[in-house]
CSV table of C-alpha atoms and ligand atoms in Angstrom, one decimal:
chain,number,residue,atom,x,y,z
A,1017,UNK,CA,-241.8,89.7,133.3
A,1018,UNK,CA,-243.3,91.7,136.3
A,1019,UNK,CA,-245.8,94.2,134.7
A,1020,UNK,CA,-247.4,97.0,136.5
A,1021,UNK,CA,-250.0,99.4,135.3
A,1022,UNK,CA,-249.8,103.1,136.1
A,1023,UNK,CA,-252.7,105.1,134.7
A,1024,UNK,CA,-253.4,103.8,131.1
A,1025,UNK,CA,-249.8,102.3,130.5
A,1026,UNK,CA,-248.0,99.2,131.3
A,1027,UNK,CA,-244.7,98.9,132.7
A,1028,UNK,CA,-242.0,96.2,133.0
A,1029,UNK,CA,-239.3,96.1,135.7
A,1030,UNK,CA,-236.0,97.4,134.6
A,1031,UNK,CA,-233.9,98.1,137.5
A,1032,UNK,CA,-234.5,96.1,140.9
A,1033,UNK,CA,-234.4,97.8,144.4
A,1034,UNK,CA,-231.2,96.0,145.0
A,1035,UNK,CA,-229.6,97.1,141.9
A,1036,UNK,CA,-230.5,100.6,142.7
A,1037,UNK,CA,-229.5,100.4,146.2
A,1038,UNK,CA,-226.1,98.9,145.2
A,1039,UNK,CA,-225.2,101.5,142.6
A,1040,UNK,CA,-226.0,104.3,145.0
A,1041,UNK,CA,-223.7,103.0,147.7
A,1042,UNK,CA,-221.1,103.0,144.8
A,1043,UNK,CA,-221.5,106.5,143.9
A,1044,UNK,CA,-221.7,107.6,147.4
A,1045,UNK,CA,-218.1,105.8,148.2
A,1046,UNK,CA,-216.9,107.8,145.1
A,1047,UNK,CA,-218.2,111.0,146.5
A,1048,UNK,CA,-216.8,110.1,150.0
A,1049,UNK,CA,-213.4,109.8,148.5
A,1050,UNK,CA,-213.7,112.6,146.0
A,1051,UNK,CA,-214.8,115.1,148.6
A,1052,UNK,CA,-212.9,114.0,151.7
A,1053,UNK,CA,-211.9,116.9,153.9
A,1054,UNK,CA,-214.4,119.2,152.0
A,1055,UNK,CA,-218.2,120.1,152.9
A,1056,UNK,CA,-220.3,119.8,149.7
A,1057,UNK,CA,-223.5,121.1,149.3
A,1058,UNK,CA,-225.9,118.8,147.5
A,1059,UNK,CA,-228.9,120.5,145.7
A,1060,UNK,CA,-231.5,118.0,144.9
A,1061,UNK,CA,-234.0,118.7,142.3
A,1062,UNK,CA,-237.6,118.3,143.1
A,1063,UNK,CA,-239.8,116.3,142.7
A,1064,UNK,CA,-238.3,113.5,141.2
A,1065,UNK,CA,-234.8,113.4,142.9
A,1066,UNK,CA,-236.2,113.2,146.4
A,1067,UNK,CA,-235.6,109.4,147.0
A,1068,UNK,CA,-232.1,109.2,145.3
A,1069,UNK,CA,-231.0,112.4,147.2
A,1070,UNK,CA,-232.3,110.7,150.4
A,1071,UNK,CA,-230.6,107.3,149.9
A,1072,UNK,CA,-227.4,108.8,148.5
A,1073,UNK,CA,-227.2,111.2,151.7
A,1074,UNK,CA,-227.5,108.5,154.0
A,1075,UNK,CA,-224.5,106.6,152.6
A,1076,UNK,CA,-222.2,109.6,152.7
A,1077,UNK,CA,-219.8,109.7,155.7
A,1078,UNK,CA,-218.1,113.1,155.2
A,1079,UNK,CA,-219.7,116.3,156.3
A,1080,UNK,CA,-222.2,117.5,153.7
A,1081,UNK,CA,-225.0,120.0,153.4
A,1082,UNK,CA,-228.3,119.2,151.5
A,1083,UNK,CA,-231.2,121.5,150.1
A,1084,UNK,CA,-233.9,120.9,147.9
A,1085,UNK,CA,-235.2,123.2,145.0
A,1086,UNK,CA,-237.7,123.1,142.2
A,1087,UNK,CA,-237.1,124.3,138.8
A,1088,UNK,CA,-239.8,126.3,136.8
A,1089,UNK,CA,-239.5,127.3,133.2
A,1090,UNK,CA,-241.1,130.2,131.9
A,1091,UNK,CA,-241.1,132.1,128.6
A,1092,UNK,CA,-239.1,135.3,128.7
A,1093,UNK,CA,-241.0,138.2,127.0
A,1094,UNK,CA,-238.5,138.8,124.3
A,1095,UNK,CA,-236.6,135.5,124.5
A,1096,UNK,CA,-238.0,132.5,122.5
A,1097,UNK,CA,-236.1,130.0,124.5
A,1098,UNK,CA,-237.4,128.7,127.9
A,1099,UNK,CA,-235.6,130.4,131.1
A,1100,UNK,CA,-235.4,128.1,133.9
A,1101,UNK,CA,-235.6,129.7,137.4
A,1102,UNK,CA,-235.3,128.0,140.7
A,1103,UNK,CA,-237.6,128.1,143.6
A,1104,UNK,CA,-236.3,127.6,147.2
A,1105,UNK,CA,-232.6,128.1,146.7
A,1106,UNK,CA,-231.6,130.3,149.7
A,1107,UNK,CA,-228.2,129.2,150.2
A,1108,UNK,CA,-225.4,131.4,148.9
A,1109,UNK,CA,-223.1,129.2,146.7
A,1110,UNK,CA,-220.0,131.5,146.7
A,1111,UNK,CA,-217.1,129.5,147.3
A,1112,UNK,CA,-219.0,126.1,147.9
A,1113,UNK,CA,-218.4,122.8,146.5
A,1114,UNK,CA,-221.7,122.1,144.8
A,1115,UNK,CA,-223.2,118.7,143.6
A,1116,UNK,CA,-226.6,119.0,141.9
A,1117,UNK,CA,-228.5,115.8,142.4
A,1118,UNK,CA,-231.1,114.9,139.4
A,1119,UNK,CA,-233.1,111.9,138.9
A,1120,UNK,CA,-232.8,111.6,135.3
A,1121,UNK,CA,-230.9,113.6,132.5
A,1122,UNK,CA,-233.0,113.1,129.1
A,1123,UNK,CA,-232.3,115.8,126.6
A,1124,UNK,CA,-230.1,117.7,129.1
A,1125,UNK,CA,-232.1,120.9,128.4
A,1126,UNK,CA,-233.2,121.6,132.0
A,1127,UNK,CA,-229.7,121.5,133.5
A,1128,UNK,CA,-228.0,123.2,130.4
A,1129,UNK,CA,-230.3,126.1,131.1
A,1130,UNK,CA,-230.2,126.1,134.6
A,1131,UNK,CA,-226.4,125.6,135.1
A,1132,UNK,CA,-225.5,129.4,134.2
A,1133,UNK,CA,-227.7,130.7,137.1
A,1134,UNK,CA,-225.6,128.5,139.6
A,1135,UNK,CA,-222.1,129.3,137.9
A,1136,UNK,CA,-223.1,132.9,138.1
A,1137,UNK,CA,-222.8,132.8,142.1
A,1138,UNK,CA,-219.4,131.5,141.7
A,1139,UNK,CA,-219.2,128.2,143.6
A,1140,UNK,CA,-215.9,126.6,144.0
A,1141,UNK,CA,-216.6,123.7,142.3
A,1142,UNK,CA,-219.8,122.3,140.5
A,1143,UNK,CA,-220.8,118.8,139.6
A,1144,UNK,CA,-223.7,116.8,138.9
A,1145,UNK,CA,-224.8,113.4,140.1
A,1146,UNK,CA,-227.7,111.9,138.1
A,1147,UNK,CA,-229.2,108.5,138.9
A,1148,UNK,CA,-230.6,107.8,135.2
A,1149,UNK,CA,-229.0,109.0,131.8
A,1150,UNK,CA,-230.5,108.5,128.6
A,1151,UNK,CA,-227.5,109.2,126.7
A,1152,UNK,CA,-229.2,108.5,123.4
A,1153,UNK,CA,-231.6,111.4,124.1
A,1154,UNK,CA,-228.9,113.9,124.9
A,1155,UNK,CA,-229.3,117.2,122.7
A,1156,UNK,CA,-227.5,119.9,124.9
A,1157,UNK,CA,-224.1,119.5,126.0
A,1158,UNK,CA,-223.6,118.6,129.4
A,1159,UNK,CA,-220.7,117.0,131.6
A,1160,UNK,CA,-222.0,114.5,134.3
A,1161,UNK,CA,-219.7,113.5,136.9
A,1162,UNK,CA,-221.7,110.8,138.6
A,1163,UNK,CA,-223.9,108.5,136.8
A,1164,UNK,CA,-226.0,105.8,138.1
A,1165,UNK,CA,-227.2,104.0,135.1
A,1166,UNK,CA,-227.2,104.7,131.4
A,1167,UNK,CA,-230.6,103.8,130.2
A,1168,UNK,CA,-232.4,103.3,126.7
A,1169,UNK,CA,-234.5,106.1,125.4
A,1170,UNK,CA,-237.9,104.8,126.8
A,1171,UNK,CA,-240.1,106.4,129.4
A,1172,UNK,CA,-239.4,105.0,132.9
A,1173,UNK,CA,-241.2,105.6,136.3
A,1174,UNK,CA,-240.4,104.4,140.1
A,1175,UNK,CA,-238.1,105.4,142.7
A,1176,UNK,CA,-238.9,109.1,142.7
A,1177,UNK,CA,-240.2,109.2,139.0
A,1178,UNK,CA,-243.6,109.6,138.0
A,1179,UNK,CA,-246.1,109.2,135.2
A,1180,UNK,CA,-248.6,111.9,135.4
A,1181,UNK,CA,-248.3,112.1,139.1
A,1182,UNK,CA,-248.2,108.3,140.0
A,1183,UNK,CA,-245.7,105.9,140.5
A,1184,UNK,CA,-243.2,107.9,142.7
A,1185,UNK,CA,-243.4,105.4,145.7
A,1186,UNK,CA,-242.2,102.3,143.6
A,1187,UNK,CA,-239.0,100.9,145.2
A,1188,UNK,CA,-237.9,99.8,141.6
A,1189,UNK,CA,-237.5,101.5,138.4
A,1190,UNK,CA,-240.0,100.3,135.5
A,1191,UNK,CA,-239.9,101.1,131.7
A,1192,UNK,CA,-242.8,101.4,129.5
A,1193,UNK,CA,-243.8,98.3,127.4
B,14,5GP,P1,-234.3,117.1,130.2
B,14,5GP,O1,-234.2,118.6,130.2
B,14,5GP,O2,-232.9,116.4,130.4
B,14,5GP,O3,-234.8,116.6,128.7
B,14,5GP,O4,-235.5,116.3,131.0
B,14,5GP,C1,-235.2,116.2,132.5
B,14,5GP,C2,-236.6,116.0,133.0
B,14,5GP,O5,-237.7,115.3,132.1
B,14,5GP,C3,-236.4,114.9,134.3
B,14,5GP,O6,-236.2,115.8,135.5
B,14,5GP,C4,-237.7,114.4,134.3
B,14,5GP,O7,-238.5,115.2,135.2
B,14,5GP,C5,-238.2,114.3,133.0
B,14,5GP,N1,-238.1,112.9,132.3
B,14,5GP,C6,-237.4,112.8,131.4
B,14,5GP,N2,-237.4,111.5,131.0
B,14,5GP,C7,-238.2,110.8,131.9
B,14,5GP,C8,-238.7,109.5,132.0
B,14,5GP,O8,-238.4,108.4,131.3
B,14,5GP,N3,-239.5,109.4,132.9
B,14,5GP,C9,-239.9,110.3,133.9
B,14,5GP,N4,-241.0,109.9,134.9
B,14,5GP,N5,-239.6,111.7,133.6
B,14,5GP,C10,-238.7,111.9,132.4
């Protein structure tokens, strides 16, 4: 056991730095093969995906672009569901090979609601790379193209993911005890 405390909760180590880095290199190799001769645009979702995006990007040997966006949800005046809007997406996605970079897909709601906005811009292709995936929690249909780790439905922190603002700087991923 390697317990740490973040705020009022205890967390145990779940994925070591070595495991995370090894898996990211594997994903990068897959992307290098799949996008050989192409020039994908990576859209990383802040805040959580900043470390994954950075390490993944460093392991690419193809030509690639990267931008970061923030997602915000608001309630439409008439709609009952949450509408997701993005902040910072200044690139035109028309005809681009787009890869979304996420830290974690939990219920899938965020991306499920956001993807239509991207598809509307008619990218040539649109794929999703997520470091973590809680397959037991998925409630909204979503096709994930690159998945780092399928993890249990338990709260995690570290490697970009926070608990109430803290824990993002940890090099490993920890699971709540
Ligand atoms: P979804 O819309 O897929 O349910 O949730 C996605 C977002 O919820 C993630 O981008 C992340 O911000 C947050 N989230 C879901 N599970 C966890 C978790 O275990 N730890 C942390 N830190 N954030 C999580």
